[in-house]
Every structure is written in structure tokens, then in C-alpha cells.
Amino acid sequence: MAMATVHPAGRQDYDRLTGTLEAGWHGVRGIAIVGEAGIGKTYLADATARVAAELGWTVAATTAVEHERSSSFAALAGPLAQALGASLPDLASDDPRCSSITRRHRLYDVIGSTLSDGSGDLLMVIDDLHWADPDSQRLICSLLQRPMERKILIAVVYRRALMLEADQRATLHMLERATKITITPRRLTRRESADLLGLPDGPQVQRMHQAGNGNPRYLLALARPEELTALVQREMALLTDRSSTVLQASALLGASFDSSLLPEITGLDQRTVDEAIDELLSHDLLEAMHLRRLRFSKPAFRRGVLATMPRATRRTLHAAAATELTRREASPTTIAPHVERVARHGDVAAVDVLRSAADIARWQDPRSAARWLCTASELVPGQESLQVAHASVLMTLGRLSEAQQALPHASLRGGGILNAHLRVLQSRPVHDVPNVVEPGIRLFDLVEVELLLGRYKSASQRLPALSELPPFVPNALQVAASLCLGERLAAEEAMARTGILLRTTTDADLAPYIGSIVWAGLGALHLDRLTIALEAAERGLAIIDAVGNELYRAPLLCLLSWAAPSPEDATATMAQARTAARLVGSPLYATLTHASPADLFSAAGIFCVREKPPASSALTRRELAVAELVADGATNRQIATALFLSERTVERHLSRIFTKLDISTRSSLAALVGARGTQWPLPSGRSGAAGPAIRAVGSPTAR
């Protein structure tokens, strides 16, 4: 890690090391710098050596290498020569007499006395001590326990996992008893990762931080793929053949996986696999989760293993995984990643697995669903149902032009993309699908497309068929259909229900129906319910960030812009909406991003004037639930799990809570909750529904 100054993540450790150099002590002291590969051990040791040299210390440093482990004292020959001011050929030789216990201890005494009689302060740094020969390791332990007349600091740098091999356990225990200070460099936070990479703290840094798990060397390697490959190859060279095989099979099974699959996939017996897993755990490459589930400690390392794996090995392991998972009747979404790698042309069974997996994953992971359907279409060319399904998923992803080209014949492609999508939905019987959730989703799609095409009456007539969907969905569509048909009273009643249901429906239930959130937001704007419009836009964008359904990003950003609290926020958000519309390639959305609420509502005679926001203490029910969990000490992740939200949605709720209550810390929020208990005012309006933040001037209700 080449950094000009000490990185903030290592500042505390650096201060401890330099403080030891400057402290007034006498004799010999030992410092151990211990940690996983790439965590910054060597950097800290080098920084300490530079400071010692500036303070006038004599510095003797070396790095042990694996191929010299068979040569007695090879690791210490160089630094001892520096410290003693003379060459020591006998120490680097393979003299068999050095194996004698008597001669060895006599040699330790001579070296210890010579070091003690020297002048000035001495710093000895031995990096990668785990690769040092046994005689060098024993000599270090002996020196650390000797009384010295001179100020000597011995810093040893090692990976504890590699010292736990059978022939080094005793040495490790002696080192741990003899060293006075142990430094364990920590992993970087996301902000520290951004500083290290020289990038703004945004989505790219977040992805790299998660992939590298805060390890500085892996973070830097991610920015240069060839370095990641070399890093993985170096780590795998330290493993036994059996552990390398188990590691490769683990990488194919995923970032986290069931270790009970490994014997069947690798062909190794259970005991051999268990021994290999123990080795991988000791090297900090895997981490135990619960029962027999394991995960990669650094996702970037898994990526590197996959990149360096021979093609034939990957294919063999994928085939074995697909066979074993099929035998265990695993979910199609678990089998599909392996089947798509090994299926051959005309493999109908593989096509069935891929189609079933795509039907299940379409709304939670549409990118994977699109890839699986594309593969299935290539395995069995000309099958219209697969092409239609592929086009429908591409439509969900917002890749409209690709969706139109994926349709099997010109009769489906003609008449514009929305009409084409309507034909896609009508080209296959609604109940002719393997996934029981799909019929309701397809009916929702039909209603939404009919609304977009102006077929309001037909859309309204289909709404009773959506009764099995989450109640928010038909109510949101009812708001839109009623407004389009001029039935304002029915729209008001549906909006009252929609505002409550928006806060009580989970993200998982809303994910397949993000379009309903758009219709709810537009209806809320039309009916002067700006707070609900803002909540709808933020909720929809959080779900899109989680599942990747880009089709609705542009209209949701438009909603967020129209409901923004300041002109500056509105302008910036609308610019994002125009970018999203261009990526989708929809003329309809492009037009929408150049409109305004006044343009949309002018035909209805509604003009909006912003009023003062709700009282600072008026939290919504969802915000109150978040506040109470914060007071209980829950993290954002725990809150998201408890309330079935994404972490990003929790962050948005906390931001609004802090603004409303004029506080800036979680501890302040916890204190407020503790002081008020359950006596928190809810917003104005119906129970649990946000009151209007704008009033209509010139609308029927205002008159």
C-alpha cells in the first residue's frame, strides 16, 4: 500500500508504535503486528522503521521468504549482520551442528550478549515471520526473553493462521507470551475506502468496499484486475491441492453456500472436505455463518477465483452442482446458474429449469431472469413463448428497444412499444404459467398498459380481478382510473386507503407492482396530497435500487422533483429523471420529464400552492416505528429486517425524522423517544394518513 501519509484507518496503531519508540523504557521489548493478508501490517512496520531512523535508532529489517525455510538462520542473517556490524556466515550456513540443543543455546547467548553490549537504540523488524526458518523463530523468542543493557525493540509481522501449522504452534505460543504489545490492523470503513481509492463516496465505492470487505490490498486490486488475479494466485499457491479444489467448488456455489454440497461436487470424502474447510477458515478465506453454511470473507477473492479457474474445471464442477441440486429438489433459481453453464443445444429439461427460475426471479432479480430466458431461447430456437417472456422481462428492465426486437414476429412489434407490450401480455393465457404468483402480476400489467393507452374504462373493469394482490395495488390503480374517468369522490376515497396502505405494505409485496406506486404518486399530486406523493416516490426509488427494475425510475424521479421541498432539489432531481428517460428510450417518459404538475393538472383546473410543512413532531406511523427501534439500539440493518424495508428506505426515514425533530444524532432521537414514550402526535388528516402539504386553489374542493 503506497500511501504518502499514514491512512486514518491505521492512525491509532501507528501512534501506539511510534509512542513505544519515544517512551522512556530500558531493555528489550517485542511488538507483534498480526492480521490477514493485505490488511496493512507491512505498511505499519515500514512506517515505524522510518520514524525510528529519524529518531536516530539503528534499524535492521528483513522479510522472510518461504523457499529459505530449510536454511538455518537464513531469515536473520541479514538483520543480525546490520545490528552487529559484521558478517555472520555461520548463521546462514546449513551447518548440521546447529541442530544441537547445547550449541544452539550457546549461540543464542553469544548473539544476545553482543546485541546487549552495542551502543544506541536498536529496532529489528522481521516481516512475514510465518515463512522464517524454525531456528530464526526460536532465536527471536530467546532474544525477547533476555535481559538487555540496551534499548532494543523487536517487531515481528505475521499471519497467525499460517503460524498455527503443527511445527509452529509452540513458537507462536512463546511469541504471544513474550511480546508486550499486539497490533491488529482493522478493516477500512466505506469512507476510508473512498479516501484510499481517491474516489467520491458513492455507489462505486460502496460496491468495491463490499467486494473487498474493507481490506486495503483487495480494494486497490479491484481497481486493477490484473493485480487481483495475481493476488488470488499467490494465496492459492499456499493451499494444498484438496483445499484448492474445495475453494473452487465453493466459489461456484456462491458468496454464501451450504458446505454439505461440497463432497458430492468435488468427489472428495467428507473428512477430506472438512480438513480443507478448516484450512480455508484458518487462512481467512472463508467465514462460518450458521450450521453448515459458509461464506467468502472477501467477495473480491471469490471473483478472482472464478476468473482464474480453468474452463474445463468450471464446467465439470457446474455439472456436478446441477446434478446434486436437482437430486435434492432445490429451487429452480438455485439450479439455474449451474444449468445455464453446461446445458447443450436442444436440452428441453434445462430450458424448463431456466424458464421456471425466470418466472420466480422476474420481479426480485429481473437481470438474471432476462439472462436465463435469453439462454433458454438459444437452446431451443424459434420457441415463441420463450421469446415473448424474454421481451416481457426486458420491458420490465426498461430496455424497450431490445424488448421490441426480441419479439418473435413483426405482428407483435408493430404499433408502438406499449401496444407491443399489450400484445405480449395477451399472447399467452393468463393462467398458463408455472409460478402461482404470475397470473396476478400479468393482470396488473394488463391494467397498467390499458391506463397508459387511455383505455380507462377497460382498466377500471379489470380492477375487481386484482383482489388477491396486496390491497395497496388495486387501490392505487383505482385512484388513477377514477381520476381519468372524472370520478373525483371515488378517487378521494381510494386515496385515503392508499395513503395508509403505502406505509403498511412491505417492500417485498410492492416489488412486483412498482407501477402502482407511480400511479399512487400521480394521484396524490392531483388530489393535493404532496406528502403521500413524496413518500411514494422515495419508496419506489428505494425498491428500484434493490431489485433493478429501471422501467419506472424516470417517472418516480419526476414525482420526487415535483414534490421536492426546494427549487434547487427539484431541478437536480428532474435532471436525473431526464437521464433515466434517455436510458429507457421511451418517448412517453421523455415528454413527462419536460412537463410540470401545472401542465398535468391544468385540464382539471387545479393549481397548487405550497403550505407550511407538517409540525416538527408529527411523525408518520412508519417513522414512529423506526424511531422506536432506534431508541432500542437497533442498527439500520436490524430495522430494515424488522420492518421489511431496504436499508436505503430506513436511511430516508431517519433523514426525515431528524429534519422534523430538528436533531442530528441517533442518541438525541433515543432521548426524545424515551422522554415522550408513546405520546407522539400523528400527522393531520385520517388516522395514519399524512395530511395535505399543499392546498388547491381553484379546484372544486378549494371552492
PDB file of C-alpha atoms in Angstrom, residues 48-202:
ATOM      1  CA  THR A  48       7.591   2.586  12.223  1.00  0.00           C
ATOM      2  CA  ALA A  49      11.051   1.877  10.783  1.00  0.00           C
ATOM      3  CA  ARG A  50      11.117   5.288   9.064  1.00  0.00           C
ATOM      4  CA  VAL A  51      10.230   7.073  12.309  1.00  0.00           C
ATOM      5  CA  ALA A  52      12.878   5.079  14.221  1.00  0.00           C
ATOM      6  CA  ALA A  53      15.543   6.046  11.673  1.00  0.00           C
ATOM      7  CA  GLU A  54      14.550   9.714  12.020  1.00  0.00           C
ATOM      8  CA  LEU A  55      14.918   9.408  15.815  1.00  0.00           C
ATOM      9  CA  GLY A  56      18.468   8.058  15.431  1.00  0.00           C
ATOM     10  CA  TRP A  57      17.776   4.370  16.043  1.00  0.00           C
ATOM     11  CA  THR A  58      19.718   1.661  14.264  1.00  0.00           C
ATOM     12  CA  VAL A  59      17.178  -0.142  12.065  1.00  0.00           C
ATOM     13  CA  ALA A  60      17.700  -3.752  10.943  1.00  0.00           C
ATOM     14  CA  ALA A  61      14.839  -5.057   8.809  1.00  0.00           C
ATOM     15  CA  THR A  62      14.206  -8.193   6.773  1.00  0.00           C
ATOM     16  CA  THR A  63      11.403 -10.121   5.092  1.00  0.00           C
ATOM     17  CA  ALA A  64      11.379 -13.910   5.374  1.00  0.00           C
ATOM     18  CA  VAL A  65      10.700 -15.924   2.229  1.00  0.00           C
ATOM     19  CA  GLU A  66       9.233 -19.386   2.015  1.00  0.00           C
ATOM     20  CA  HIS A  67      11.948 -21.059  -0.071  1.00  0.00           C
ATOM     21  CA  GLU A  68      14.579 -20.351   2.637  1.00  0.00           C
ATOM     22  CA  ARG A  69      12.750 -22.201   5.418  1.00  0.00           C
ATOM     23  CA  SER A  70      15.133 -25.153   5.151  1.00  0.00           C
ATOM     24  CA  SER A  71      18.235 -22.986   5.807  1.00  0.00           C
ATOM     25  CA  SER A  72      19.095 -22.344   9.455  1.00  0.00           C
ATOM     26  CA  PHE A  73      19.019 -18.674  10.471  1.00  0.00           C
ATOM     27  CA  ALA A  74      18.502 -17.564   6.863  1.00  0.00           C
ATOM     28  CA  ALA A  75      15.815 -15.092   7.892  1.00  0.00           C
ATOM     29  CA  LEU A  76      18.009 -13.346  10.489  1.00  0.00           C
ATOM     30  CA  ALA A  77      21.406 -13.421   8.813  1.00  0.00           C
ATOM     31  CA  GLY A  78      20.905 -10.019   7.188  1.00  0.00           C
ATOM     32  CA  PRO A  79      19.439  -8.017  10.106  1.00  0.00           C
ATOM     33  CA  LEU A  80      21.882  -9.508  12.618  1.00  0.00           C
ATOM     34  CA  ALA A  81      24.771  -8.529  10.389  1.00  0.00           C
ATOM     35  CA  GLN A  82      23.342  -4.994  10.282  1.00  0.00           C
ATOM     36  CA  ALA A  83      22.828  -4.894  14.047  1.00  0.00           C
ATOM     37  CA  LEU A  84      26.221  -6.378  14.959  1.00  0.00           C
ATOM     38  CA  GLY A  85      28.166  -4.572  12.247  1.00  0.00           C
ATOM     39  CA  ALA A  86      29.791  -7.766  10.947  1.00  0.00           C
ATOM     40  CA  SER A  87      29.045 -10.557   8.533  1.00  0.00           C
ATOM     41  CA  LEU A  88      27.805 -13.792  10.055  1.00  0.00           C
ATOM     42  CA  PRO A  89      28.391 -16.563   7.519  1.00  0.00           C
ATOM     43  CA  ASP A  90      27.964 -19.306  10.106  1.00  0.00           C
ATOM     44  CA  LEU A  91      24.424 -18.240  10.850  1.00  0.00           C
ATOM     45  CA  ALA A  92      23.332 -18.577   7.223  1.00  0.00           C
ATOM     46  CA  SER A  93      25.007 -21.908   6.650  1.00  0.00           C
ATOM     47  CA  ASP A  94      23.397 -25.338   6.821  1.00  0.00           C
ATOM     48  CA  ASP A  95      25.869 -26.484   9.450  1.00  0.00           C
ATOM     49  CA  PRO A  96      24.377 -29.658  10.971  1.00  0.00           C
ATOM     50  CA  ARG A  97      25.980 -28.750  14.312  1.00  0.00           C
ATOM     51  CA  CYS A  98      23.351 -26.031  14.702  1.00  0.00           C
ATOM     52  CA  SER A  99      20.776 -28.700  15.393  1.00  0.00           C
ATOM     53  CA  SER A 100      22.449 -29.492  18.706  1.00  0.00           C
ATOM     54  CA  ILE A 101      20.439 -28.004  21.578  1.00  0.00           C
ATOM     55  CA  THR A 102      23.595 -27.186  23.518  1.00  0.00           C
ATOM     56  CA  ARG A 103      25.297 -25.405  20.633  1.00  0.00           C
ATOM     57  CA  ARG A 104      22.089 -23.595  19.735  1.00  0.00           C
ATOM     58  CA  HIS A 105      21.635 -22.101  23.189  1.00  0.00           C
ATOM     59  CA  ARG A 106      25.323 -21.211  23.348  1.00  0.00           C
ATOM     60  CA  LEU A 107      24.861 -19.390  20.035  1.00  0.00           C
ATOM     61  CA  TYR A 108      21.793 -17.592  21.421  1.00  0.00           C
ATOM     62  CA  ASP A 109      23.890 -16.395  24.387  1.00  0.00           C
ATOM     63  CA  VAL A 110      26.683 -15.073  22.145  1.00  0.00           C
ATOM     64  CA  ILE A 111      24.246 -13.158  19.900  1.00  0.00           C
ATOM     65  CA  GLY A 112      22.262 -11.832  22.861  1.00  0.00           C
ATOM     66  CA  SER A 113      25.363 -10.609  24.690  1.00  0.00           C
ATOM     67  CA  THR A 114      26.753  -8.967  21.565  1.00  0.00           C
ATOM     68  CA  LEU A 115      23.476  -7.139  20.907  1.00  0.00           C
ATOM     69  CA  SER A 116      23.210  -6.072  24.542  1.00  0.00           C
ATOM     70  CA  ASP A 117      26.738  -4.601  24.556  1.00  0.00           C
ATOM     71  CA  GLY A 118      26.123  -2.486  21.445  1.00  0.00           C
ATOM     72  CA  SER A 119      25.575   1.250  21.546  1.00  0.00           C
ATOM     73  CA  GLY A 120      22.473   3.236  20.649  1.00  0.00           C
ATOM     74  CA  ASP A 121      18.859   2.145  20.339  1.00  0.00           C
ATOM     75  CA  LEU A 122      18.053  -0.779  18.010  1.00  0.00           C
ATOM     76  CA  LEU A 123      14.878  -1.640  16.088  1.00  0.00           C
ATOM     77  CA  MET A 124      14.687  -5.086  14.462  1.00  0.00           C
ATOM     78  CA  VAL A 125      11.779  -5.708  12.053  1.00  0.00           C
ATOM     79  CA  ILE A 126      11.078  -9.247  10.824  1.00  0.00           C
ATOM     80  CA  ASP A 127       8.258  -9.273   8.253  1.00  0.00           C
ATOM     81  CA  ASP A 128       6.419 -12.468   7.251  1.00  0.00           C
ATOM     82  CA  LEU A 129       7.773 -14.314  10.283  1.00  0.00           C
ATOM     83  CA  HIS A 130       5.493 -17.238   9.382  1.00  0.00           C
ATOM     84  CA  TRP A 131       7.875 -18.028   6.483  1.00  0.00           C
ATOM     85  CA  ALA A 132      11.022 -17.818   8.626  1.00  0.00           C
ATOM     86  CA  ASP A 133      13.067 -20.948   9.340  1.00  0.00           C
ATOM     87  CA  PRO A 134      12.474 -22.562  12.757  1.00  0.00           C
ATOM     88  CA  ASP A 135      15.941 -21.582  14.084  1.00  0.00           C
ATOM     89  CA  SER A 136      15.290 -17.903  13.328  1.00  0.00           C
ATOM     90  CA  GLN A 137      11.903 -18.072  15.041  1.00  0.00           C
ATOM     91  CA  ARG A 138      13.401 -19.691  18.171  1.00  0.00           C
ATOM     92  CA  LEU A 139      16.192 -17.111  18.261  1.00  0.00           C
ATOM     93  CA  ILE A 140      13.632 -14.277  18.197  1.00  0.00           C
ATOM     94  CA  CYS A 141      11.752 -15.870  21.109  1.00  0.00           C
ATOM     95  CA  SER A 142      15.024 -16.241  23.029  1.00  0.00           C
ATOM     96  CA  LEU A 143      16.056 -12.614  22.472  1.00  0.00           C
ATOM     97  CA  LEU A 144      12.647 -11.358  23.607  1.00  0.00           C
ATOM     98  CA  GLN A 145      13.090 -13.080  26.971  1.00  0.00           C
ATOM     99  CA  ARG A 146      16.693 -11.993  27.687  1.00  0.00           C
ATOM    100  CA  PRO A 147      17.664  -9.069  29.951  1.00  0.00           C
ATOM    101  CA  MET A 148      19.412  -6.390  27.889  1.00  0.00           C
ATOM    102  CA  GLU A 149      21.532  -3.364  28.802  1.00  0.00           C
ATOM    103  CA  ARG A 150      20.470  -1.627  25.619  1.00  0.00           C
ATOM    104  CA  LYS A 151      17.128  -0.318  24.380  1.00  0.00           C
ATOM    105  CA  ILE A 152      16.027  -2.890  21.764  1.00  0.00           C
ATOM    106  CA  LEU A 153      12.625  -3.125  20.110  1.00  0.00           C
ATOM    107  CA  ILE A 154      11.848  -6.258  18.089  1.00  0.00           C
ATOM    108  CA  ALA A 155       8.803  -6.001  15.777  1.00  0.00           C
ATOM    109  CA  VAL A 156       7.530  -9.256  14.259  1.00  0.00           C
ATOM    110  CA  VAL A 157       4.921  -9.277  11.482  1.00  0.00           C
ATOM    111  CA  TYR A 158       2.989 -12.454  10.739  1.00  0.00           C
ATOM    112  CA  ARG A 159      -0.293 -14.098   9.819  1.00  0.00           C
ATOM    113  CA  ARG A 160      -1.452 -16.105  12.795  1.00  0.00           C
ATOM    114  CA  ALA A 161      -3.324 -18.627  10.643  1.00  0.00           C
ATOM    115  CA  LEU A 162      -0.091 -19.678   8.935  1.00  0.00           C
ATOM    116  CA  MET A 163       1.729 -19.921  12.265  1.00  0.00           C
ATOM    117  CA  LEU A 164      -0.845 -22.442  13.512  1.00  0.00           C
ATOM    118  CA  GLU A 165       0.712 -25.227  11.469  1.00  0.00           C
ATOM    119  CA  ALA A 166       1.849 -28.117  13.653  1.00  0.00           C
ATOM    120  CA  ASP A 167       5.571 -27.297  13.668  1.00  0.00           C
ATOM    121  CA  GLN A 168       4.982 -23.611  14.607  1.00  0.00           C
ATOM    122  CA  ARG A 169       2.340 -23.807  17.315  1.00  0.00           C
ATOM    123  CA  ALA A 170       4.886 -23.893  20.149  1.00  0.00           C
ATOM    124  CA  THR A 171       6.785 -20.972  18.620  1.00  0.00           C
ATOM    125  CA  LEU A 172       3.552 -18.993  18.275  1.00  0.00           C
ATOM    126  CA  HIS A 173       2.666 -19.529  21.924  1.00  0.00           C
ATOM    127  CA  MET A 174       6.150 -18.405  23.012  1.00  0.00           C
ATOM    128  CA  LEU A 175       5.875 -15.295  20.827  1.00  0.00           C
ATOM    129  CA  GLU A 176       2.472 -14.398  22.225  1.00  0.00           C
ATOM    130  CA  ARG A 177       3.828 -14.657  25.792  1.00  0.00           C
ATOM    131  CA  ALA A 178       6.989 -12.671  25.008  1.00  0.00           C
ATOM    132  CA  THR A 179       5.547  -9.735  23.024  1.00  0.00           C
ATOM    133  CA  LYS A 180       4.274  -6.897  25.199  1.00  0.00           C
ATOM    134  CA  ILE A 181       2.139  -5.219  22.547  1.00  0.00           C
ATOM    135  CA  THR A 182      -0.011  -6.810  19.825  1.00  0.00           C
ATOM    136  CA  ILE A 183      -1.245  -4.633  16.943  1.00  0.00           C
ATOM    137  CA  THR A 184      -4.148  -5.944  14.849  1.00  0.00           C
ATOM    138  CA  PRO A 185      -4.876  -3.574  11.929  1.00  0.00           C
ATOM    139  CA  ARG A 186      -8.598  -3.223  11.318  1.00  0.00           C
ATOM    140  CA  ARG A 187     -10.518  -3.160   8.056  1.00  0.00           C
ATOM    141  CA  LEU A 188     -11.387   0.164   6.471  1.00  0.00           C
ATOM    142  CA  THR A 189     -14.779   1.811   6.707  1.00  0.00           C
ATOM    143  CA  ARG A 190     -16.521   2.814   3.482  1.00  0.00           C
ATOM    144  CA  ARG A 191     -15.402   6.435   3.809  1.00  0.00           C
ATOM    145  CA  GLU A 192     -11.822   5.349   4.462  1.00  0.00           C
ATOM    146  CA  SER A 193     -12.028   3.111   1.386  1.00  0.00           C
ATOM    147  CA  ALA A 194     -13.063   6.145  -0.676  1.00  0.00           C
ATOM    148  CA  ASP A 195     -10.061   8.084   0.645  1.00  0.00           C
ATOM    149  CA  LEU A 196      -7.711   5.217  -0.188  1.00  0.00           C
ATOM    150  CA  LEU A 197      -9.063   4.866  -3.738  1.00  0.00           C
ATOM    151  CA  GLY A 198      -9.227   8.612  -4.324  1.00  0.00           C
ATOM    152  CA  LEU A 199     -12.892   8.377  -5.338  1.00  0.00           C
ATOM    153  CA  PRO A 200     -16.052  10.132  -4.075  1.00  0.00           C
ATOM    154  CA  ASP A 201     -18.019   8.159  -1.502  1.00  0.00           C
ATOM    155  CA  GLY A 202     -20.778   6.885  -3.780  1.00  0.00           C
TER     156      GLY A 202
END
